[in-house]
Coordinates of C-alpha atoms (C1' of nucleotides) in Angstrom, one line a residue:
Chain M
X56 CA 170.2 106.1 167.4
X57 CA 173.4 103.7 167.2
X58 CA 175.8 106.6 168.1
X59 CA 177.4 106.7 171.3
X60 CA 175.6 108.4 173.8
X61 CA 178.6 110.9 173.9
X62 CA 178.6 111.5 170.7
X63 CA 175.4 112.4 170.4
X64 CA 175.7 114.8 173.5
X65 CA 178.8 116.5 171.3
X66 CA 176.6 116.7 168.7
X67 CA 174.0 118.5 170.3
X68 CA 176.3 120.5 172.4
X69 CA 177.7 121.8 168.9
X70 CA 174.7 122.5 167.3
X71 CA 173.0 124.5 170.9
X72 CA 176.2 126.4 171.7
X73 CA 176.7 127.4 168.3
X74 CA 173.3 128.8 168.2
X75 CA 172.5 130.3 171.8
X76 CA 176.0 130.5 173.1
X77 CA 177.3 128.8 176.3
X78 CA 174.9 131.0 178.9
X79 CA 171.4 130.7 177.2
X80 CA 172.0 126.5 176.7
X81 CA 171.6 124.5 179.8
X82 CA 172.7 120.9 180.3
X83 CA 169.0 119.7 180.6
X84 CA 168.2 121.1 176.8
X85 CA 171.2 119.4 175.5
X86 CA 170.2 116.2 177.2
X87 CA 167.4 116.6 176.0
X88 CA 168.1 117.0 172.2
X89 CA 170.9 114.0 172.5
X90 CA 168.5 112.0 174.0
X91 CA 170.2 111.1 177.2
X92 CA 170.2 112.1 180.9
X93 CA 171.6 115.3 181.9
X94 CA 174.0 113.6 184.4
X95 CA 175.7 112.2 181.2
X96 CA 177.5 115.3 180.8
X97 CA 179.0 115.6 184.0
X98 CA 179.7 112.0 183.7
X99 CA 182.0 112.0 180.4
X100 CA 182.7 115.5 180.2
X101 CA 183.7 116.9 183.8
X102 CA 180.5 119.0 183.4
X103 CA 178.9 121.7 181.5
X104 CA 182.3 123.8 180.8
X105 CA 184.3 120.8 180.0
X106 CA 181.5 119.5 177.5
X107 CA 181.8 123.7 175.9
X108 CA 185.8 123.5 175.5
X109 CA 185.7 119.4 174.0
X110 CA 183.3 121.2 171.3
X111 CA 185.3 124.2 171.3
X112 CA 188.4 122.1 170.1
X113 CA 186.7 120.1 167.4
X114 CA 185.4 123.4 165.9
X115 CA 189.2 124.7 166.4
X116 CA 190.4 121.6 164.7
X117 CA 188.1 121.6 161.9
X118 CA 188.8 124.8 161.3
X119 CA 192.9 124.6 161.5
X120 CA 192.3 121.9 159.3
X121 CA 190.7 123.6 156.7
X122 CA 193.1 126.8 157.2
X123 CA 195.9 124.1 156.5
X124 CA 194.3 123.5 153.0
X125 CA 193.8 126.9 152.0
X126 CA 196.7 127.5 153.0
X127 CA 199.5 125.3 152.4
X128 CA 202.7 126.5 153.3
X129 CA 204.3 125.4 149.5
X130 CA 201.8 128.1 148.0
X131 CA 203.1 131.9 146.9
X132 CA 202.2 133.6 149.5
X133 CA 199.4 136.0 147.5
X134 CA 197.8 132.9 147.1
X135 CA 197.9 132.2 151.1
X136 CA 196.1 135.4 151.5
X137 CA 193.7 134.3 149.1
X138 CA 192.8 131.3 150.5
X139 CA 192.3 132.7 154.2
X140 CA 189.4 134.0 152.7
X141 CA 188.1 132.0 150.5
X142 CA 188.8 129.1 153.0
X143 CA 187.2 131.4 155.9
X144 CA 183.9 131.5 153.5
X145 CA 183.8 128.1 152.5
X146 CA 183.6 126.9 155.7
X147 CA 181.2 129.0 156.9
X148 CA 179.5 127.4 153.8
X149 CA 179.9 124.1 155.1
X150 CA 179.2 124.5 158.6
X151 CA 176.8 127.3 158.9
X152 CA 176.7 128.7 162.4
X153 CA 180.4 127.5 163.6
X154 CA 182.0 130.9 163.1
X155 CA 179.5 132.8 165.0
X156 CA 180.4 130.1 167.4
X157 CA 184.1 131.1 167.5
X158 CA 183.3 134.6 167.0
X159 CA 181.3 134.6 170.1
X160 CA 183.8 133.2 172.0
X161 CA 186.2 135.7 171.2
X162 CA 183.6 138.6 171.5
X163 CA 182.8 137.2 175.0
X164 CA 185.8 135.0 176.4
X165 CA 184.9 132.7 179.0
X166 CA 187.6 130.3 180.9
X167 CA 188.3 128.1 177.5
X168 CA 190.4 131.4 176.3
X169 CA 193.7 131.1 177.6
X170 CA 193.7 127.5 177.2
X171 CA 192.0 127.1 173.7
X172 CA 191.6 130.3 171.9
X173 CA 194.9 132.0 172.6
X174 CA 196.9 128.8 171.0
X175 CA 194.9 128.8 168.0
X176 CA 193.9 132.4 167.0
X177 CA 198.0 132.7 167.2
X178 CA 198.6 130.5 164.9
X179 CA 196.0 131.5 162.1
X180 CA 197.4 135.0 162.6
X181 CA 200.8 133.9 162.4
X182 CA 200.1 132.4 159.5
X183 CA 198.3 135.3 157.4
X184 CA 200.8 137.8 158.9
X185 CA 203.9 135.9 157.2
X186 CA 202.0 135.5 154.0
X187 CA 201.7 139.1 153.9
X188 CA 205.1 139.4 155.2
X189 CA 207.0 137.2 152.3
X190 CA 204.1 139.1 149.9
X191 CA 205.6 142.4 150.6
X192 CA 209.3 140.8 150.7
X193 CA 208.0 140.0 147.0
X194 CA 206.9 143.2 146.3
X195 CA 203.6 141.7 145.7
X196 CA 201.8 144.2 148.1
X197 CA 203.1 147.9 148.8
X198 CA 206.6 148.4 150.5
X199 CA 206.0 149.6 154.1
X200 CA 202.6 147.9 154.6
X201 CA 202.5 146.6 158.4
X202 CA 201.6 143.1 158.2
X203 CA 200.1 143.3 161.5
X204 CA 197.5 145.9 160.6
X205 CA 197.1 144.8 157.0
X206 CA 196.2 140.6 158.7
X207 CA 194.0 142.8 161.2
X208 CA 191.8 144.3 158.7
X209 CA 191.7 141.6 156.1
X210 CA 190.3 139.3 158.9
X211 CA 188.0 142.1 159.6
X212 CA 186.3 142.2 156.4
X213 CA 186.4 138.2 156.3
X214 CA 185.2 137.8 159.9
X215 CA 182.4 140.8 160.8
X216 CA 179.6 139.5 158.3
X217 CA 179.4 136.1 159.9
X218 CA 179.8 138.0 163.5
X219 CA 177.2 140.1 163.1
X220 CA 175.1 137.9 161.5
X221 CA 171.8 138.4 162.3
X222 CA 171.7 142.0 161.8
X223 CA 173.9 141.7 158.7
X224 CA 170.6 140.1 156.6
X225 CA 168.2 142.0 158.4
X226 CA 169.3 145.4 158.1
X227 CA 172.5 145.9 155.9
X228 CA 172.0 143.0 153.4
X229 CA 169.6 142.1 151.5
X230 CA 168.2 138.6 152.9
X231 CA 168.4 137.6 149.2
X232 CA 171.7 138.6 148.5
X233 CA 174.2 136.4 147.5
X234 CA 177.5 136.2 149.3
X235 CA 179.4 135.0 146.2
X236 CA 181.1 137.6 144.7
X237 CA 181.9 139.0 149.0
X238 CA 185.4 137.4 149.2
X239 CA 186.6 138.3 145.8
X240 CA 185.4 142.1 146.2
X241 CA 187.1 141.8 149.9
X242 CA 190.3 140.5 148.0
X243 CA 189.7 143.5 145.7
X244 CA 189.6 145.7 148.4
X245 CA 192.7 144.8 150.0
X246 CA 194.7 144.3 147.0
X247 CA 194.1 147.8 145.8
X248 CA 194.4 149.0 149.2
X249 CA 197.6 147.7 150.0
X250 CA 199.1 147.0 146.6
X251 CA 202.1 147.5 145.3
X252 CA 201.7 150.7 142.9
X253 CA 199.7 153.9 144.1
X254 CA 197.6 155.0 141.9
Chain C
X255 CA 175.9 159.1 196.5
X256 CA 173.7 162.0 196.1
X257 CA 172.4 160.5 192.6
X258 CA 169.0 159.0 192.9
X259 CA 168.7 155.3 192.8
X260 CA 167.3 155.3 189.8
X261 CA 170.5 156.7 188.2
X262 CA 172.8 154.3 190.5
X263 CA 171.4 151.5 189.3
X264 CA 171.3 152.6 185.7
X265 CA 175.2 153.8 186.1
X266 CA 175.9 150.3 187.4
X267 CA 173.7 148.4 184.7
X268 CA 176.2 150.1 182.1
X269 CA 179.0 149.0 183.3
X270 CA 178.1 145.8 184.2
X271 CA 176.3 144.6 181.5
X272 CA 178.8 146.0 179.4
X273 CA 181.8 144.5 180.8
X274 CA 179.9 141.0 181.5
X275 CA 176.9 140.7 179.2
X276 CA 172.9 140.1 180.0
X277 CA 173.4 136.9 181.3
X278 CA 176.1 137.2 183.5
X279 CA 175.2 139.9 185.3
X280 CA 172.5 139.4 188.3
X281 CA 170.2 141.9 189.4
X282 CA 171.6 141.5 192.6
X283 CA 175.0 142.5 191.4
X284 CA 173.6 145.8 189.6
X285 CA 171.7 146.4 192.8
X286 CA 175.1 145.8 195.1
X287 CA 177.1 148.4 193.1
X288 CA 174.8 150.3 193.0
X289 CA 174.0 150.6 196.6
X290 CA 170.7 149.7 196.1
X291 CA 167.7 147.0 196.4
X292 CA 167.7 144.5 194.1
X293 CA 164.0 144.8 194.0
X294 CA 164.2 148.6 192.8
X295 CA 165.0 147.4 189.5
X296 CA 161.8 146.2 189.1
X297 CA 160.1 148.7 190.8
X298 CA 161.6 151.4 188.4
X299 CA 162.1 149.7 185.3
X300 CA 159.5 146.8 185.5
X301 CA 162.5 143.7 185.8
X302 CA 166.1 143.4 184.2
X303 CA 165.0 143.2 180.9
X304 CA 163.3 146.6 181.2
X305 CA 166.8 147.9 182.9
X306 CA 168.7 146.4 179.9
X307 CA 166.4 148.0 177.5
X308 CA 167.4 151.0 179.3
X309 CA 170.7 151.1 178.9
X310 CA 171.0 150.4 175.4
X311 CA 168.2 153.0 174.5
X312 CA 170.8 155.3 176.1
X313 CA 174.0 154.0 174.7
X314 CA 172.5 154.1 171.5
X315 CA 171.3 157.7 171.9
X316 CA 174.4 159.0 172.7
X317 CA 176.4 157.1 169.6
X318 CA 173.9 158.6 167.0
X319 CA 174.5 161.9 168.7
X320 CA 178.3 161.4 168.0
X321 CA 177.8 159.9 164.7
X322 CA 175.2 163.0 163.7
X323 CA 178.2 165.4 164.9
X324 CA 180.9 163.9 163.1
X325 CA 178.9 162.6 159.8
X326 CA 177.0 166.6 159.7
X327 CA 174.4 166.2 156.8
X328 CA 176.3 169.1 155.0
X329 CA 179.4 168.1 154.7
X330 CA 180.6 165.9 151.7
X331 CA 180.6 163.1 151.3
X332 CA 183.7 161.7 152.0
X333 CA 184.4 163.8 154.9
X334 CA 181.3 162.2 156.4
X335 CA 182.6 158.5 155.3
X336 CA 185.7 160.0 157.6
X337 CA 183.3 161.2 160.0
X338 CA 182.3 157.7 160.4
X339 CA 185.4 155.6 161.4
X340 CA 187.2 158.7 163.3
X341 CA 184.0 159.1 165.1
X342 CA 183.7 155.4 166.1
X343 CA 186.7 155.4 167.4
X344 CA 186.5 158.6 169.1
X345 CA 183.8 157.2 170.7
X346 CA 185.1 154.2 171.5
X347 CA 188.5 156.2 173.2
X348 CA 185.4 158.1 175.0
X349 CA 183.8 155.6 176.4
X350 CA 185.5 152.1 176.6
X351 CA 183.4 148.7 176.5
X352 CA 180.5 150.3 175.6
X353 CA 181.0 149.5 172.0
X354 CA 181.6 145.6 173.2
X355 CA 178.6 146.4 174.6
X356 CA 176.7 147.3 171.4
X357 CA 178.5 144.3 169.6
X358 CA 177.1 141.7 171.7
X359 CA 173.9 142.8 171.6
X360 CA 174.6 142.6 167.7
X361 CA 176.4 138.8 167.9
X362 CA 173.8 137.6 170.3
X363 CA 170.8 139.7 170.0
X364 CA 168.6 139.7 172.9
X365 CA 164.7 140.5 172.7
X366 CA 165.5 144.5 172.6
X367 CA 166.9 143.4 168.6
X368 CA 164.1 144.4 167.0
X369 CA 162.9 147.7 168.8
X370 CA 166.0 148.9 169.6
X371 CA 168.7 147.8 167.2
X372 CA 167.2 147.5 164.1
X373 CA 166.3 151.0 163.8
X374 CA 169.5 152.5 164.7
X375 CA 171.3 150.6 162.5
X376 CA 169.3 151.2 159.8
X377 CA 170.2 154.5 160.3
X378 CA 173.8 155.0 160.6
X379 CA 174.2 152.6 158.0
X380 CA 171.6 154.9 155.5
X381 CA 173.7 157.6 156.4
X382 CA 177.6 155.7 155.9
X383 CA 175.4 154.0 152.5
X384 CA 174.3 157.2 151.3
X385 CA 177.3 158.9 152.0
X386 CA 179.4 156.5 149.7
X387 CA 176.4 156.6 147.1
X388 CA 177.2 160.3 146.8
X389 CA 180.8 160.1 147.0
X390 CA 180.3 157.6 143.9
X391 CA 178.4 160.0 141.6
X392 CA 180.7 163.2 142.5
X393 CA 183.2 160.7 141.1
X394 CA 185.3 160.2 144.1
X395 CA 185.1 156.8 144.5
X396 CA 184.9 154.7 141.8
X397 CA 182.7 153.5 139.1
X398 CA 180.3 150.7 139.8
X399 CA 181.4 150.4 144.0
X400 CA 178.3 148.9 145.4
X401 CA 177.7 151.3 148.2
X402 CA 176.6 148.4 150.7
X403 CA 178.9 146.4 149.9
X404 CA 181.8 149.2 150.7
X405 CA 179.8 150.3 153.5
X406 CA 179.6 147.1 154.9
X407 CA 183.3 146.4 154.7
X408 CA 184.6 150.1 156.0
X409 CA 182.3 149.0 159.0
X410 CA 183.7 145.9 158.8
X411 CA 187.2 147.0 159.7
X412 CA 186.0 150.1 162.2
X413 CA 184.4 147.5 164.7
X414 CA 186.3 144.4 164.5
X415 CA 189.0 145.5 166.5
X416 CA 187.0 146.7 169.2
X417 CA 184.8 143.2 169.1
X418 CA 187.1 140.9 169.3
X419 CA 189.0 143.4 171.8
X420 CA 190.3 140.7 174.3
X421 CA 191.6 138.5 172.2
X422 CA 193.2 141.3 169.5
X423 CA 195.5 142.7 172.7
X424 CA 196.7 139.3 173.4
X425 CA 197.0 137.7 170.0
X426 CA 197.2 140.2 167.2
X427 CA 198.5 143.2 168.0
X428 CA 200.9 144.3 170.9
X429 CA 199.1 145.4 174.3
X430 CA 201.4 148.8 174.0
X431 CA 201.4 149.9 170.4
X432 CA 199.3 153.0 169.8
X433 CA 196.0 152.8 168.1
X434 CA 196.2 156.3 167.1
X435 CA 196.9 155.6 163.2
X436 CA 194.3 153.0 162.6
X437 CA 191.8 155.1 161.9
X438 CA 194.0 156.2 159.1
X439 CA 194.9 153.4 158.0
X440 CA 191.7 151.7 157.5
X441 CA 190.7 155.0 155.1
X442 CA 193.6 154.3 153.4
X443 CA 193.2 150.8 152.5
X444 CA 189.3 151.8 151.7
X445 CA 189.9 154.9 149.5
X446 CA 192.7 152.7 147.8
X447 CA 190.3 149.9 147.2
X448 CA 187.6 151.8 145.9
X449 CA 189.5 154.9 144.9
X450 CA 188.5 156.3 141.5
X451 CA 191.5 155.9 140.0
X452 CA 192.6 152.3 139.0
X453 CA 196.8 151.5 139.8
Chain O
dT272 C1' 179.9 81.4 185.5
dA273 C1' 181.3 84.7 189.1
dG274 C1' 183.0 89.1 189.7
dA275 C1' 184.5 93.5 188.4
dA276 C1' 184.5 97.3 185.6
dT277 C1' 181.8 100.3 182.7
dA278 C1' 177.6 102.7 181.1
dC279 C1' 173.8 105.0 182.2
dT280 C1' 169.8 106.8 184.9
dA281 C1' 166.4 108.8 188.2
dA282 C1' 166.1 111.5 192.0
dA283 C1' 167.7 114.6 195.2
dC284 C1' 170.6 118.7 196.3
dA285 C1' 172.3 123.2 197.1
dA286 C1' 172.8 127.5 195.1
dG287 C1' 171.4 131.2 192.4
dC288 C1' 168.1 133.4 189.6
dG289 C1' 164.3 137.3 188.8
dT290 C1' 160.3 138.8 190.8
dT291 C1' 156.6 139.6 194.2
dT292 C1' 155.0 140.6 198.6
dT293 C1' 154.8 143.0 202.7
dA294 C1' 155.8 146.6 205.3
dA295 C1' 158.4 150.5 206.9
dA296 C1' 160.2 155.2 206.1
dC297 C1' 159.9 159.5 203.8
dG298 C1' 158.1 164.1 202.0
dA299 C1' 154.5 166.8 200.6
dT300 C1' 149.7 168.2 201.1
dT301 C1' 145.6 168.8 203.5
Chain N
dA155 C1' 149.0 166.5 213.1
dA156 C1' 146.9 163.2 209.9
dT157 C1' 146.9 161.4 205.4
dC158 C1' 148.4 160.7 201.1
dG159 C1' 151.3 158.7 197.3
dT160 C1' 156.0 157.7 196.6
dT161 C1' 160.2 155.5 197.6
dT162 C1' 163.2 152.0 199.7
dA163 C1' 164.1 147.5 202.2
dA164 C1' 163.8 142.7 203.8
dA165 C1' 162.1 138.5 203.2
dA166 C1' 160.1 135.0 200.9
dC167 C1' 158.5 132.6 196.6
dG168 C1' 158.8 129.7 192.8
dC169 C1' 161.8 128.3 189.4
dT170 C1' 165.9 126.8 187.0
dT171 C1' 170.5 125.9 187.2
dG172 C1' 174.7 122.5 187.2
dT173 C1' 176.2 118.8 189.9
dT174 C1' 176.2 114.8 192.9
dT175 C1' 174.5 110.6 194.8
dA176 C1' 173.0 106.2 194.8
dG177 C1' 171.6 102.8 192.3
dT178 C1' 170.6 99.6 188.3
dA179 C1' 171.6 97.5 184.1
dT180 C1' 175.1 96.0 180.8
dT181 C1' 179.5 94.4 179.2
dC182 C1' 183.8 92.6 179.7
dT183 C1' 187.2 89.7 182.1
dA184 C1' 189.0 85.8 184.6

DNA sequence: TAGAATACTAAACAAGCGTTTTAAACGATT
DNA sequence: AATCGTTTAAAACGCTTGTTTAGTATTCTA
């Protein structure tokens, strides 16, 4: 227990919010999991809600981060697309129960939205829409495709698993499915559904 | 006010617990708008939880109704796979929030997840599953589409929008453009990906 | 080493929660 | 008219919540 008694409270924070969301975690129950007193959060974080949006921005950052990589703005922009989702899966990989975390959040706003989602949901959009943008420019994807819709439902498909996750291995997946082959068949899908030549 | 309490509270439940969620909704509250006694909710439906149960029993009643309307056992196939995302968002035009509603309970199950959502889900995703199964072996959609797969991702792009409602008006698509063509769209970009025909 | 700033805690606080209790009002039946 | 079960209301209960207070260690600075 050599980490700092806040670090451990983000920690906790991080891994309680993720999983019961901001109403059904009190400050006592992460106190208790970090090992320190409850008035600990107050005392570094302004309270509960300030503790909530410092965890909410490290998720954010991670995840910017990682969209960065998969991403990179030197990269064809087909390949952009490609690495939304890809990236989108591989961190959910890495850091299972983050983007039902975020996808809370925008499911159920509370006052972090204007101040932390907004920003950063803009940008990741921004950033898909000109990929598909400069695609269609290319005549890599179908002439007339609106890259607002076309972002919309590709980040559907990427996104609603993960949302829905506990329902999603209960009742539409198998639980022993694997996810592999999910982002290539979602590329798949929106390739042939917005690609250049009709059938 | 001529409805019995029993209704008021129920009418108020929807809407409140739609709009806000379980936990951020009080008894009291319900009972306020309602014009009622916070202590009738346990009287008639044995506490909140019972109230909540209530709710979503009826939500859920009425969205199979519309889903068993537009998705008619004898049509085919892919008029019912039609049925499916012109009927969500029929419904959703219909009655607004109430499909938030659904999709929290669905991000953040609450103890009604097993008795109450796992069944209907089951269902209307047998029926949107079996639909594309059939649609596969009358050869209108193609070869070797895994039908939970597809079925997963059609429902993927027909309830995203509406999920992530608060943040999609703000961020990813203008507050004043029309939704009317989505619906469209969305079977576009499905049939396309998992047309029969390859480009 | 004295003093000040920081780190942390236990206890108390006020407010809100869902529920239960108690009792009054109501409508139908005897 | 008296009595019954049903319906509605007010008040209180016990509990949990997030936060504050007041205080004690600990660490750093002069």
């Amino acid at each position: 227990m050599d980490e700092s008694v806040k670090e451990r409270l983000l920690a906790a924070a991080r891994r309680l919010f993720s999983e019961k969301g901001f109403d059904r975690t009190s400050v006592r129950e992460i106190a208790r999991v970090a090992g320190a007193n409850a008035a600990a959060v107050s005392y570094y974080f302004g309270g509960k809600e300030g503790l909530y949006r410092a965890v909410l921005e490290e998720i954010w950052a991670k995840l910017e981060q990682h969209f960065e990589r998969f991403m990179a703005a030197d990269r064809p922009p087909m390949e952009r697309i490609e690495g939304f989702v890809r990236g989108l899966f591989a961190f959910h990989a890495a850091n299972p129960s983050l983007i039902r975390f975020i996808n809370r959040e925008l499911a159920d706003p509370t006052s972090c939205f204007e101040t932390v989602i907004v920003p950063h949901v803009e940008k990741v959009a921004g950033l898909l829409r000109n990929s598909i943008s400069e695609a269609v420019a290319r005549g890599e994807l179908r002439e007339g495709t609106d890259p607002t819709i076309a972002a919309l439902l590709l980040a559907s498909m990427s996104n609603y698993l993960f949302l829905v996750g506990a329902v999603a291995r209960r009742v539409i997946l198998d639980p022993e499915r694997s996810l592999d082959g999910l982002p290539e068949g979602i590329l798949s899908v929106f390739r042939k559904g917005v690609a250049c030549r009709e059938a």
